[in-house]
Each structure stands twice: as structure tokens, then as C-alpha cells.
Short mmCIF file of C-alpha atoms in Angstrom, two decimals:
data_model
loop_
_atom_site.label_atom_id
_atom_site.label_comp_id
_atom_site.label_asym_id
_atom_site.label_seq_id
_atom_site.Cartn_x
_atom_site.Cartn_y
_atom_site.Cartn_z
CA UNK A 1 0.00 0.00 0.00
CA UNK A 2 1.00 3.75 -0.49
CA UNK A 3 2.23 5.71 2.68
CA UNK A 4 -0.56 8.77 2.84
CA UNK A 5 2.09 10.89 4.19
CA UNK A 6 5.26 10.38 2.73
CA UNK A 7 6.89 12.45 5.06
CA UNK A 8 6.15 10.12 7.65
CA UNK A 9 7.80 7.06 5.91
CA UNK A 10 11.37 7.51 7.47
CA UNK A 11 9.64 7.14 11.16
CA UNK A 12 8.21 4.00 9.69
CA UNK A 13 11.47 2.69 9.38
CA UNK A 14 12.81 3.24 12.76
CA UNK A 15 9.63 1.51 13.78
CA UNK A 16 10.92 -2.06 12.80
CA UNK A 17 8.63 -4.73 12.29
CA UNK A 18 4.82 -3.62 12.60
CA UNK A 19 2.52 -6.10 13.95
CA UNK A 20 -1.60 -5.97 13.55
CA UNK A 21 -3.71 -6.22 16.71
CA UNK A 22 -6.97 -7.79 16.34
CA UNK A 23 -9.28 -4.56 16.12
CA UNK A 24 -7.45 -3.90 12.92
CA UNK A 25 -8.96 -6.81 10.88
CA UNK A 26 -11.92 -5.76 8.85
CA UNK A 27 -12.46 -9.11 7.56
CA UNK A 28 -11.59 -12.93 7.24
CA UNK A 29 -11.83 -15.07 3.86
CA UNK A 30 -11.56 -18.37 4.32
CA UNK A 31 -9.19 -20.04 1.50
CA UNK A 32 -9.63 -23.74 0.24
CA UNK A 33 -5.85 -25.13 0.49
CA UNK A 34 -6.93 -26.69 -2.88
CA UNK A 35 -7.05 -23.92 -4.21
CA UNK A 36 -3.68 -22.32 -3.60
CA UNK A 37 -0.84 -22.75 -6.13
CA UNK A 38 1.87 -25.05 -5.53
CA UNK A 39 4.57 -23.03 -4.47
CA UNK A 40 7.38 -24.91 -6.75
CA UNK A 41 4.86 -25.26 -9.66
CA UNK A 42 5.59 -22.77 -12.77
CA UNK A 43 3.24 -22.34 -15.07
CA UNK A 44 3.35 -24.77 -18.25
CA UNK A 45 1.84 -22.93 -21.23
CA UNK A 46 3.57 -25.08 -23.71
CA UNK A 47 1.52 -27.43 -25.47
CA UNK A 48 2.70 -31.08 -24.80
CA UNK A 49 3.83 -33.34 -27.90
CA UNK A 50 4.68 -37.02 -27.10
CA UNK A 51 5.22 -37.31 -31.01
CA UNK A 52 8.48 -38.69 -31.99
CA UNK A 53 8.45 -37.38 -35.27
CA UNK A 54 6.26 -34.78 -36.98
CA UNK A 55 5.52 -34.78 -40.77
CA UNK A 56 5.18 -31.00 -41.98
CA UNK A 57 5.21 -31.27 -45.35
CA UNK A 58 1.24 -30.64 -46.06
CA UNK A 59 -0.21 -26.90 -46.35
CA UNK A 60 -3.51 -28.19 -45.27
CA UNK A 61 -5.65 -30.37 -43.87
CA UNK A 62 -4.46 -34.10 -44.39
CA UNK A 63 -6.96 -37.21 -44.87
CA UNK A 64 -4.83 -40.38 -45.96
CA UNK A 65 -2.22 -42.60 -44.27
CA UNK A 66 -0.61 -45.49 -45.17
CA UNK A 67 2.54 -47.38 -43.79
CA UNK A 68 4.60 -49.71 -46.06
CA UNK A 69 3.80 -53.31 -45.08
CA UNK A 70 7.49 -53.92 -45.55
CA UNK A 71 9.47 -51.06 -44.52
CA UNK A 72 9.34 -50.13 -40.97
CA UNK A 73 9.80 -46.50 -41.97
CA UNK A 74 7.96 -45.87 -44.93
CA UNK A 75 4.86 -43.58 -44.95
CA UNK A 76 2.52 -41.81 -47.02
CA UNK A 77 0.30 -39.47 -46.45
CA UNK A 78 -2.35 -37.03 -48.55
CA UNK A 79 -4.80 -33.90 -48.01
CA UNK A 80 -6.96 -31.12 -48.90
CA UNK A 81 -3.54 -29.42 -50.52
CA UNK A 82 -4.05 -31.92 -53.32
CA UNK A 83 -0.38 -33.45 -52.92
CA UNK A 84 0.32 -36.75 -51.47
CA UNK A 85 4.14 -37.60 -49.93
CA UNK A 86 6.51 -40.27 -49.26
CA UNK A 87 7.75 -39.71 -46.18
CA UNK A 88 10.01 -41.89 -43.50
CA UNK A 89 10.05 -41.92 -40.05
CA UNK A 90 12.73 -40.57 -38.30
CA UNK A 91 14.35 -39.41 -40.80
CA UNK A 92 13.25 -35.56 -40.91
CA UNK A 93 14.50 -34.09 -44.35
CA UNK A 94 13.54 -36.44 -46.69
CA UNK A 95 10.25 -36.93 -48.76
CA UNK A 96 9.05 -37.73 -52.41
CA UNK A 97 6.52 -35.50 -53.46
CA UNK A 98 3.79 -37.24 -55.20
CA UNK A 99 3.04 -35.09 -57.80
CA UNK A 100 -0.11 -35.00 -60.20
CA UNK A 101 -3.31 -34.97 -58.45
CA UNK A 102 -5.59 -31.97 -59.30
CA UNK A 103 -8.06 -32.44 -56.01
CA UNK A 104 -7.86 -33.83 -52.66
CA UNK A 105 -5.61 -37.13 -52.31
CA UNK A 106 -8.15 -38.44 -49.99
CA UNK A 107 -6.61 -42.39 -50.03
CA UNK A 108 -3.62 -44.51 -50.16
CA UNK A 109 -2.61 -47.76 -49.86
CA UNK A 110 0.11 -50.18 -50.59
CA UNK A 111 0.40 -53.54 -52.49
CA UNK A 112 0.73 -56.23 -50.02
CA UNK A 113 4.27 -57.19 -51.28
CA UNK A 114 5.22 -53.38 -50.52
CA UNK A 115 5.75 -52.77 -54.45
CA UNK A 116 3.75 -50.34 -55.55
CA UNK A 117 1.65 -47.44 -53.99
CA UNK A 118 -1.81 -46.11 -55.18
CA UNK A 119 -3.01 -42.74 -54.54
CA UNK A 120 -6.90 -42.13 -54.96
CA UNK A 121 -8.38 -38.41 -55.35
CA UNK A 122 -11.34 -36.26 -55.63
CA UNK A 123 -10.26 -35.04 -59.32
CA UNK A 124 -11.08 -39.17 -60.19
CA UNK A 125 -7.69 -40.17 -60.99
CA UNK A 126 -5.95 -43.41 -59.45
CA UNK A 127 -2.30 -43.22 -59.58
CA UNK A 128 -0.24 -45.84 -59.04
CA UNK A 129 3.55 -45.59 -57.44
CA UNK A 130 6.73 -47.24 -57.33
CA UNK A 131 7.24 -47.07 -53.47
CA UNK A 132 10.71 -47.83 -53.97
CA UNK A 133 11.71 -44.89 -56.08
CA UNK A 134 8.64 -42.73 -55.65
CA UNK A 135 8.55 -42.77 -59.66
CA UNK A 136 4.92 -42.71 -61.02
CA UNK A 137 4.21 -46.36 -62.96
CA UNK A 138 0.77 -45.20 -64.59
CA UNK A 139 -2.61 -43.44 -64.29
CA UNK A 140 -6.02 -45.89 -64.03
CA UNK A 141 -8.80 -43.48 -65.05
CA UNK A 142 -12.41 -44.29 -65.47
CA UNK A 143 -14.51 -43.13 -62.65
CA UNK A 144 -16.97 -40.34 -62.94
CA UNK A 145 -16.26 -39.10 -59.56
CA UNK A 146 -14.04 -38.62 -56.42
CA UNK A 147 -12.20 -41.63 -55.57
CA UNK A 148 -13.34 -42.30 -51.65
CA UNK A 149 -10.77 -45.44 -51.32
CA UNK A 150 -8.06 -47.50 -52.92
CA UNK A 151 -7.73 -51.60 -51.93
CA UNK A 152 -5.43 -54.29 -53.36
CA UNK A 153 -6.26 -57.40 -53.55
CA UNK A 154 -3.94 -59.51 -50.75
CA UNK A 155 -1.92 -61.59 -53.04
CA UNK A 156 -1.53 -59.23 -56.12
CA UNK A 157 -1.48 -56.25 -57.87
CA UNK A 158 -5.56 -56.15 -58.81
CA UNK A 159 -6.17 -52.80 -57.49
CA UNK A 160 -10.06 -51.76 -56.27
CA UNK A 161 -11.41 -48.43 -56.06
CA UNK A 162 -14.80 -46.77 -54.87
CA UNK A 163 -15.97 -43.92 -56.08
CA UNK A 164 -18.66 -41.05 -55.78
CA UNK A 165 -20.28 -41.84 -59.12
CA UNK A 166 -21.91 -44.97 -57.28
CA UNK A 167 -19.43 -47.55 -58.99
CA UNK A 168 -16.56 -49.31 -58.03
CA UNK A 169 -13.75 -50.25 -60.58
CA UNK A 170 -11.34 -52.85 -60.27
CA UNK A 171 -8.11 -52.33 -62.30
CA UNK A 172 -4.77 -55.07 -62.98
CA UNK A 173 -1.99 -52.09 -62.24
CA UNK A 174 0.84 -54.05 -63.89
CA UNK A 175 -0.45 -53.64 -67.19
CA UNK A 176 -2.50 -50.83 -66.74
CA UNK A 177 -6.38 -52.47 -67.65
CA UNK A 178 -9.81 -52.74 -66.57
CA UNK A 179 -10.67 -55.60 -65.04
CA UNK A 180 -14.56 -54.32 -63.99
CA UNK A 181 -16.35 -51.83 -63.02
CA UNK A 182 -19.39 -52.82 -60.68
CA UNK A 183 -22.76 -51.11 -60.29
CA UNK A 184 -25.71 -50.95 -58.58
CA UNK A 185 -25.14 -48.95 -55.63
CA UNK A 186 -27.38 -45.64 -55.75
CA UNK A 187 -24.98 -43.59 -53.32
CA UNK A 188 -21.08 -42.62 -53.47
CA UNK A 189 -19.69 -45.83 -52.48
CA UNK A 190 -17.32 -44.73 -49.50
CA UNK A 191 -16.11 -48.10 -48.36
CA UNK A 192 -14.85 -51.38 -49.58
CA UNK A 193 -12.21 -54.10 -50.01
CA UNK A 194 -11.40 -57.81 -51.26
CA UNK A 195 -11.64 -60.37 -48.22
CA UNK A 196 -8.72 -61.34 -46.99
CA UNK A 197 -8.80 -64.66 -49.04
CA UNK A 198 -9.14 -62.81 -51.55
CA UNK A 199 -12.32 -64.21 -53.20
CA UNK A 200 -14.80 -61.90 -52.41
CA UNK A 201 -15.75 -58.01 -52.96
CA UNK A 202 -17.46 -56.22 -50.17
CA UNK A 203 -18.60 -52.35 -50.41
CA UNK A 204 -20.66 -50.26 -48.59
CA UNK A 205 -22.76 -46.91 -49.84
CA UNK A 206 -24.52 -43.84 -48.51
CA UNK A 207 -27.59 -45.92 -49.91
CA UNK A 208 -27.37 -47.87 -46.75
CA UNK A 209 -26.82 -51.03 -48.61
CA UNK A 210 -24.13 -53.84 -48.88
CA UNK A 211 -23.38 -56.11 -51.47
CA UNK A 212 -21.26 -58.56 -51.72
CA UNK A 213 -19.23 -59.19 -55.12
CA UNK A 214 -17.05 -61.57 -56.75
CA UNK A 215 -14.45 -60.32 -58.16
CA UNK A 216 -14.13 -62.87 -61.64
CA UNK A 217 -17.43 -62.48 -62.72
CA UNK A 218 -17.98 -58.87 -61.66
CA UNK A 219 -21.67 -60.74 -60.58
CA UNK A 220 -23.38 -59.04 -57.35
CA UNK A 221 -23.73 -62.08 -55.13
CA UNK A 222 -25.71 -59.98 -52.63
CA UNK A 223 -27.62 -57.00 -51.39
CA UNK A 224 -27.61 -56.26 -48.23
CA UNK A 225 -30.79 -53.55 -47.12
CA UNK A 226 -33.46 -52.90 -44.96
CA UNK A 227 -34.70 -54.24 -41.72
CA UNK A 228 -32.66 -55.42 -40.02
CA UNK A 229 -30.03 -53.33 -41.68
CA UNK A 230 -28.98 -50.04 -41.47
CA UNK A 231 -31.51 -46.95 -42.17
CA UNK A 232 -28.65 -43.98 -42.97
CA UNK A 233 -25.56 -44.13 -44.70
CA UNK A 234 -22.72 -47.04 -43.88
CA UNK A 235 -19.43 -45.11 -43.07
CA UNK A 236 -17.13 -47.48 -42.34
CA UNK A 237 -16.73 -51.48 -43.37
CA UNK A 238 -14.35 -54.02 -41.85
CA UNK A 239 -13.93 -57.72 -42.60
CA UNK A 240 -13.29 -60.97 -40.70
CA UNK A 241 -9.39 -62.66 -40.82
CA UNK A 242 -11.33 -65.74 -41.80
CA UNK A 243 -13.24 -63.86 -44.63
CA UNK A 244 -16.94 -65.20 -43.72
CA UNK A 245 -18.03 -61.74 -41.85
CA UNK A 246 -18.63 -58.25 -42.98
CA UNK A 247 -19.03 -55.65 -40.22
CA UNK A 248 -20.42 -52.32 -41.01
CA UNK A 249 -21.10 -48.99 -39.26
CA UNK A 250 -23.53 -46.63 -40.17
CA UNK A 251 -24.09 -42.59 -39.36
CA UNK A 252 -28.12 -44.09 -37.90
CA UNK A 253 -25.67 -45.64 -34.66
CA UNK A 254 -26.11 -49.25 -35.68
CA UNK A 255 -23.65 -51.78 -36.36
CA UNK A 256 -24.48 -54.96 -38.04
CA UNK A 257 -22.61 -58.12 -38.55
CA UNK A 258 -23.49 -60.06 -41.86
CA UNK A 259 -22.55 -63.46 -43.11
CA UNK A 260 -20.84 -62.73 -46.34
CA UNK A 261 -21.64 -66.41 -47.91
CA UNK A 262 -25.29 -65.71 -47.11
CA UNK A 263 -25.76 -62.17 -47.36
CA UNK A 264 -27.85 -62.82 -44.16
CA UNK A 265 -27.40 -60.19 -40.68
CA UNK A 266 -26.25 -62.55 -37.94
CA UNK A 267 -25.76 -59.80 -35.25
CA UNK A 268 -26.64 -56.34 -34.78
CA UNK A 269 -24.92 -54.38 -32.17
CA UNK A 270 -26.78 -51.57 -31.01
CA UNK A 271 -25.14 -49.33 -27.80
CA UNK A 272 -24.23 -46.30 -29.70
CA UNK A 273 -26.41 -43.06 -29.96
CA UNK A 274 -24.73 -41.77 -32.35
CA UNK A 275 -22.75 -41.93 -35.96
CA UNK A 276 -20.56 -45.22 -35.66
CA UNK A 277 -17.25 -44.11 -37.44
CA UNK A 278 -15.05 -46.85 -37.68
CA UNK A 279 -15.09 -50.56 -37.02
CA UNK A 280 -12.23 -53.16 -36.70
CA UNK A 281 -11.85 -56.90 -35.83
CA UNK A 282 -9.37 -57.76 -33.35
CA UNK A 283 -6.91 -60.06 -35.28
CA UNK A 284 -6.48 -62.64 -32.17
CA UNK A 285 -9.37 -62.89 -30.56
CA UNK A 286 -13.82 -62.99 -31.17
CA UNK A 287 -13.74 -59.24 -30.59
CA UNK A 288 -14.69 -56.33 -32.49
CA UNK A 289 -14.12 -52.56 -31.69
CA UNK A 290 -16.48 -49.83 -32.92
CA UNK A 291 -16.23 -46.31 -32.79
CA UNK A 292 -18.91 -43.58 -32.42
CA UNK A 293 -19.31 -39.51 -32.53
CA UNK A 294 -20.94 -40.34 -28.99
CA UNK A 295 -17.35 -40.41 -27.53
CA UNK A 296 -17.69 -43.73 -26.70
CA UNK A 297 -15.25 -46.91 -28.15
CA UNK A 298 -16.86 -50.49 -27.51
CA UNK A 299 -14.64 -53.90 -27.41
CA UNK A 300 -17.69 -56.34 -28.32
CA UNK A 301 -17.33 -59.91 -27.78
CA UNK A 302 -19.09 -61.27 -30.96
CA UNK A 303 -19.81 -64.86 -29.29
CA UNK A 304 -21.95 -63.58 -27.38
CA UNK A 305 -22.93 -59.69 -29.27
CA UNK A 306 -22.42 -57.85 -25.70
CA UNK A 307 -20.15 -55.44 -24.94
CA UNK A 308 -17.05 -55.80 -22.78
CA UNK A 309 -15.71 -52.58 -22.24
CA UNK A 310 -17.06 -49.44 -23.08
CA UNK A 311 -14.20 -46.80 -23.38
CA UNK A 312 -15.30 -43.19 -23.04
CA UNK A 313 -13.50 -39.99 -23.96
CA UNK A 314 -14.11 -37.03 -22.38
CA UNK A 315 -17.07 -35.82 -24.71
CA UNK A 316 -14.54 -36.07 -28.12
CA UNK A 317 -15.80 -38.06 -30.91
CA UNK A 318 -14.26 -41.30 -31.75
CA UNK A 319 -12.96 -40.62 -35.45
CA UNK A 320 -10.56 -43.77 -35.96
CA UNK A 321 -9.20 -47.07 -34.65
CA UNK A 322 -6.33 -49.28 -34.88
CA UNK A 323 -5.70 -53.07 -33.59
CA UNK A 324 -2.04 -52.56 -33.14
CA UNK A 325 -0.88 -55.78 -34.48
CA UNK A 326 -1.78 -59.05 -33.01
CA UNK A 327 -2.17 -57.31 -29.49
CA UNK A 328 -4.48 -56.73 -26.80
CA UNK A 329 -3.93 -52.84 -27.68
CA UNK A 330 -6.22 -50.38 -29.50
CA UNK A 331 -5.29 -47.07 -30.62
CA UNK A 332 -8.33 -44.62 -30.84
CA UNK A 333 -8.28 -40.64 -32.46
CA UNK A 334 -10.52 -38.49 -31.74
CA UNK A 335 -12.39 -34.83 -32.43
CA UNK A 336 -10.02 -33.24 -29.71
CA UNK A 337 -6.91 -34.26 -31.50
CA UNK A 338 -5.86 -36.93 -28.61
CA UNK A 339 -5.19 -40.84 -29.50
CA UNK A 340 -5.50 -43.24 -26.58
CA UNK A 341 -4.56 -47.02 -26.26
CA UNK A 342 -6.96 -48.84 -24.32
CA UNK A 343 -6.14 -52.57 -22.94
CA UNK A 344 -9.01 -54.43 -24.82
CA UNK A 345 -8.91 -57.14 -21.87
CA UNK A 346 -9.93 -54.30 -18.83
CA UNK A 347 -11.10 -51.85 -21.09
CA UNK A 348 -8.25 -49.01 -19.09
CA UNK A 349 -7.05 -46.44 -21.21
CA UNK A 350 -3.03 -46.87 -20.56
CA UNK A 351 -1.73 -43.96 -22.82
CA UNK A 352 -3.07 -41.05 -23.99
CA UNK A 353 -0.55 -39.12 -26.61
CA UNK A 354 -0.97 -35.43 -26.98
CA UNK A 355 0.72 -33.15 -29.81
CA UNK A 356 -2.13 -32.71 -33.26
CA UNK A 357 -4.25 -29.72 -32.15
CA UNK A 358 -7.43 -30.91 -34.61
CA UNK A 359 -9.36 -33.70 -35.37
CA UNK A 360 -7.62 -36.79 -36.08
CA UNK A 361 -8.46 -38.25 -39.44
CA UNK A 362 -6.22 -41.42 -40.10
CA UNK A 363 -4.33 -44.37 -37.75
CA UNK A 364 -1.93 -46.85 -38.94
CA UNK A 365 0.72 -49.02 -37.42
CA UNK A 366 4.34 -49.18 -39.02
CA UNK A 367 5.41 -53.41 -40.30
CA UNK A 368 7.57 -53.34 -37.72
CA UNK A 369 4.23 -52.44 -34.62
CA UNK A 370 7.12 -50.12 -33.13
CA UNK A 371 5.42 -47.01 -34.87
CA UNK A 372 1.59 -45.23 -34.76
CA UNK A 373 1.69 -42.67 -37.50
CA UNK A 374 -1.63 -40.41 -37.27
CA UNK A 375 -2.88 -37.71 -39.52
CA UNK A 376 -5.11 -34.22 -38.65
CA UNK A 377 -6.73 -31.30 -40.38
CA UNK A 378 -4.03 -29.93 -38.47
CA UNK A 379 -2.45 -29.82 -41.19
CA UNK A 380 0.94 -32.01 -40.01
CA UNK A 381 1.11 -36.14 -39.46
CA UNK A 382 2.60 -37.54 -36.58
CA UNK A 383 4.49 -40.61 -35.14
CA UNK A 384 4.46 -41.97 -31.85
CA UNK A 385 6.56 -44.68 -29.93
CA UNK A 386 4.15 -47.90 -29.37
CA UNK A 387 6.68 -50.57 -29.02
CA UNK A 388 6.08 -51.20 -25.31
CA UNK A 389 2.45 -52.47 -26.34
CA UNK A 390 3.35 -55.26 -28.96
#
């Protein structure tokens, strides 16, 4: 406080130490010790980032990840900037631009052998990669619309691609020729792949239907609609190591289970209240993990089509999920940026990994399960350290 007087502050000072007497106290406040700062605690205003490496080569939001299935460091990645990249991890000044695409590179994926790369985008194009090299091999065009995904076939280089137009072409990238193109969905066609045997076609639509395809004949085996099926859009498709199931999500909140030999709905998993945005069957056990804009991630045992654990987060969406190898673990992203790995068995999130500021778009896993590589409309991807959960 200011003296009044400041002529008086030298007597102050011969004065000593001045003590109050009780008729000086105007008032008490009681103060919750809780509430009081540590007194060795600074203030952190630095974000935290538990990346170990962060991909900045995208000037806007990016969509698309994919890891090599036989490099441990290979990545690519693609966005809204209408450029995809070859990228590895760790190693922090060196990428391959891929260079060509005249609208979003919204998927990627590589050939199972690791050979070859395809890039999918909105301006309809397919282009397919040397991942060695980062050399362009050829263009597959066809499609009347934004390409939505990009599959190869598990044992070759048959390459399979949905599209807006309501098609889905299938392509031999080796010599550059349609194979098939397959119709009769009535809605962009934003999910699909071959079964892991490799016999079978399965694709799901805004038109709330799947169907079920082989892949010689270009024949539709199946349609999949109605009750008990989904009533909105399916968003996101996954398929059984053993190739007999199909599990699909769908914006309504439903998940359904269908026989892919039949084209019959076995099971129908209904806990979420609101869009289900990813799906994925745990590769070592009768489990299935679904993901939901209602914050929520559910481990399902399918024996039985109850859930085991249901993994909340903190009022953030649930964007994406990854089994990370043949684990226990699963990675989730989310709205808020954050990815968490939950223990599948107790349903405990064990890590949480800070560092993208925006919604998390993409998971994957690195060949070598030491590696989670995540992209954000954040504009950046990012890498993180998982090999304390193989």
C-alpha cells in the first residue's frame, strides 16, 4: 500500500517490524488449500507433444495414411492441398513428393508385397507408385467421380477403387487395364475391399446397402438392405481374418454383422447413440471394436454380441481405430486431436498421446508395430513410440 504521508515514511522505518492487533482486521476469507498454487509449480503454457516425429510437409488439412507393409519407416500421407508424400520416419528431411493430383488425395494404400503405392483423389484419378523410387508407374482413369478409397487385392497387384459416381472399378496395375467396373449402388460408395482370401468383394454406400461381389465375374452375389439393416448411410466397413463376416457402421448408430456367404445379418450391435465411425476386428481374438461420434469406443465380444468394455473420452468423438498388431492394444483418435490405447482385456485407457491440435483423421501401425503414424486437419502427421504395447 501507499504511505498517505510520505513524510512520515522515514519514522516508519525506525519503527521495525509492525505487527496488527486484532481490532485492525476488517475481515476474514476463508481459503480452500486446494485452491492455492503449488509453491514450486511454474506455469506450463507449452503445449505437450509425445510425437516422436512430426511430418510437416502438407499446407492443409491431411486425410490419408498409409505405412509400407514392408518397410518399418515408410509412410505416405495425402490432403486437402491436393499433394500426397513419401515420407520416413525418423528421418526428418527427406520426402518424395507425389506429384499429379488436381483435387484432394483423400486415399492410399500399398500392395501387399510393398511394391507399388496407389493414390486415390477427388479429381477421379488413381495413380499408381513405385514405393521404392517414388517414380509414377501409370494413371487408371475411369470413374466419374471422387475416388473415396483405394484396396489391393492380398496376393496381387488387382487394385479396387470406390468412387462417388456410385461404382466401383477394379483395375490389374501391372499392365495398366480394366478388369470391372461394378454397379448398382445408388450412393457414393465410400467403403470397400477384397476379403482377406481374396475371393470376395465387399462395399458399402450412402444408400445404406451392402453387397457382396465376386471379383471374376464382376456378378453381385448380394444385397444387403433394410430391416434389419442399417436406415442412414454405412461409413465405415471391416472384414473378418477368416473372410466369412462383414461388419459395417452406419451414421443411424447401428452396427451390423453379416454373413458374407449368405448375405444374411447374424448380429446387430446396437449401444451407440450416435454416428458409428469406424469398425475393426481384433486379429487374435472374437472381438470387435467400434467407434462412435458419442465419444464412446466399444470392445464387443461377438460370441456372445455384448459389450465388454465401453471406453469413453471425455465428450470427443471417436474418429478412428487401430488393432495394433496381433495385441491386446487399440489405438483410438478423436475430435479433440488426442489418441488413446486402451487394454481391450480391462477396457483401461493406458496412454493417452498429446501433440495434433485438430481432429484426427487417419491411424496406422508401421510393419515393424514399433510405430503409430496419425494424420489431422491440423495440417501435419505424426508418429508416436508404441513398441512397449506389442
Amino acid at each position: 500500500m501507499n504511505n498517505p504521508n510520505p513524510d512520515n515514511h522515514h519514522e516508519d522505518d525506525e519503527q521495525g517490524d509492525v505487527f496488527l492487533n486484532e481490532e485492525d482486521i476488517i475481515n476474514e476469507v476463508e481459503v480452500d488449500e486446494e485452491d492455492l498454487p503449488d509453491a514450486d509449480e511454474e506455469e506450463n503454457t507449452e503445449e505437450i507433444d509425445d510425437s516422436m516425429h512430426t511430418f510437416t510437409g502438407h499446407t492443409d488439412e491431411v486425410y490419408t495414411v498409409a505405412c509400407s507393409p514392408t518397410d518399418p519407416t515408410l509412410v505416405a500421407t495425402g490432403g486437402k492441398d491436393d499433394k500426397g508424400f513419401l515420407w520416413r520416419i525418423g528421418v526428418g528431411d527427406w520426402f518424395s513428393e507425389l506429384k499429379g493430383h488436381e483435387d484432394t488425395v483423400y486415399s492410399l494404400a500399398f500392395s501387399a508385397d510393398g511394391q507399388l503405392l496407389a493414390s486415390g483423389g477427388y479429381d477421379n484419378i488413381v495413380q499408381i507408385w513405385d514405393a521404392a523410387s517414388g517414380n509414377l508407374r501409370c494413371k487408371l482413369d475411369g470413374p466419374g467421380g471422387g475416388i473415396e478409397w483405394v484396396k489391393w487385392h492380398p496376393k496381387g497387384h488387382l487394385l479396387l477403387a470406390g468412387s462417388e459416381d456410385c461404382t466401383v472399378w477394379m483395375w490389374n496395375a501391372d499392365k495398366n487395364v480394366l478388369l470391372h467396373t461394378f454397379s448398382g449402388h445408388a450412393g457414393t460408395v465410400v467403403c470397400g475391399d477384397f476379403t482377406p482370401d481374396g475371393k470376395t468383394i465387399c462395399t458399402g454406400s450412402d444408400d445404406a446397402t451392402l453387397r457382396v461381389w465376386n471379383p471374376k465375374s464382376g456378378e453381385n452375389i448380394h444385397a444387403v438392405r433394410g430391416h434389419p439393416y442399417h436406415t442412414e448411410p454405412i461409413t465405415c466397413l471391416a472384414l473378418s481374418s477368416d473372410s466369412t463376416l462383414a461388419i459395417t457402421g452406419s451414421s443411424d448408430g447401428s452396427v451390423h454383422i453379416v454373413n458374407i456367404t449368405t448375405g444374411k445379418v447374424v448380429s446387430s450391435l446396437l449401444s451407440h447413440t450416435d454416428s458409428v465411425e469406424c469398425v475393426g476386428f481384433a486379429p487374435s481374438s472374437p472381438w470387435v471394436a467400434t467407434g462412435s461420434l458419442d465419444g464412446n469406443l466399444i470392445i464387443w465380444d461377438l460370441k456372445h454380441s455384448m459389450p465388454r468394455s465401453t471406453c469413453g473420452h471425455e465428450e470427443e468423438g471417436v474418429t478412428c481405430l487401430a488393432w495394433l498388431g496381433s495385441s491386446r492394444y487399440v489405438a483410438s483418435g478423436c475430435t479433440g486431436g488426442k489418441i488413446r490405447i486402451w487394454d481391450s482385456l480391462s477396457g483401461y485407457c493406458v496412454k493417452v498421446f498429446s501433440g495434433h491440435s485438430d481432429n484426427i483423421q487417419s491411424l496406422t501401425v508401421s510393419a515393424n508395430q514399433d510405430f503409430l503414424v496419425s494424420v489431422s486437419i491440423d495440417n501435419t502427421a505424426r508418429v508416436f513410440e508404441i513398441a512397449e504395447f506389442k
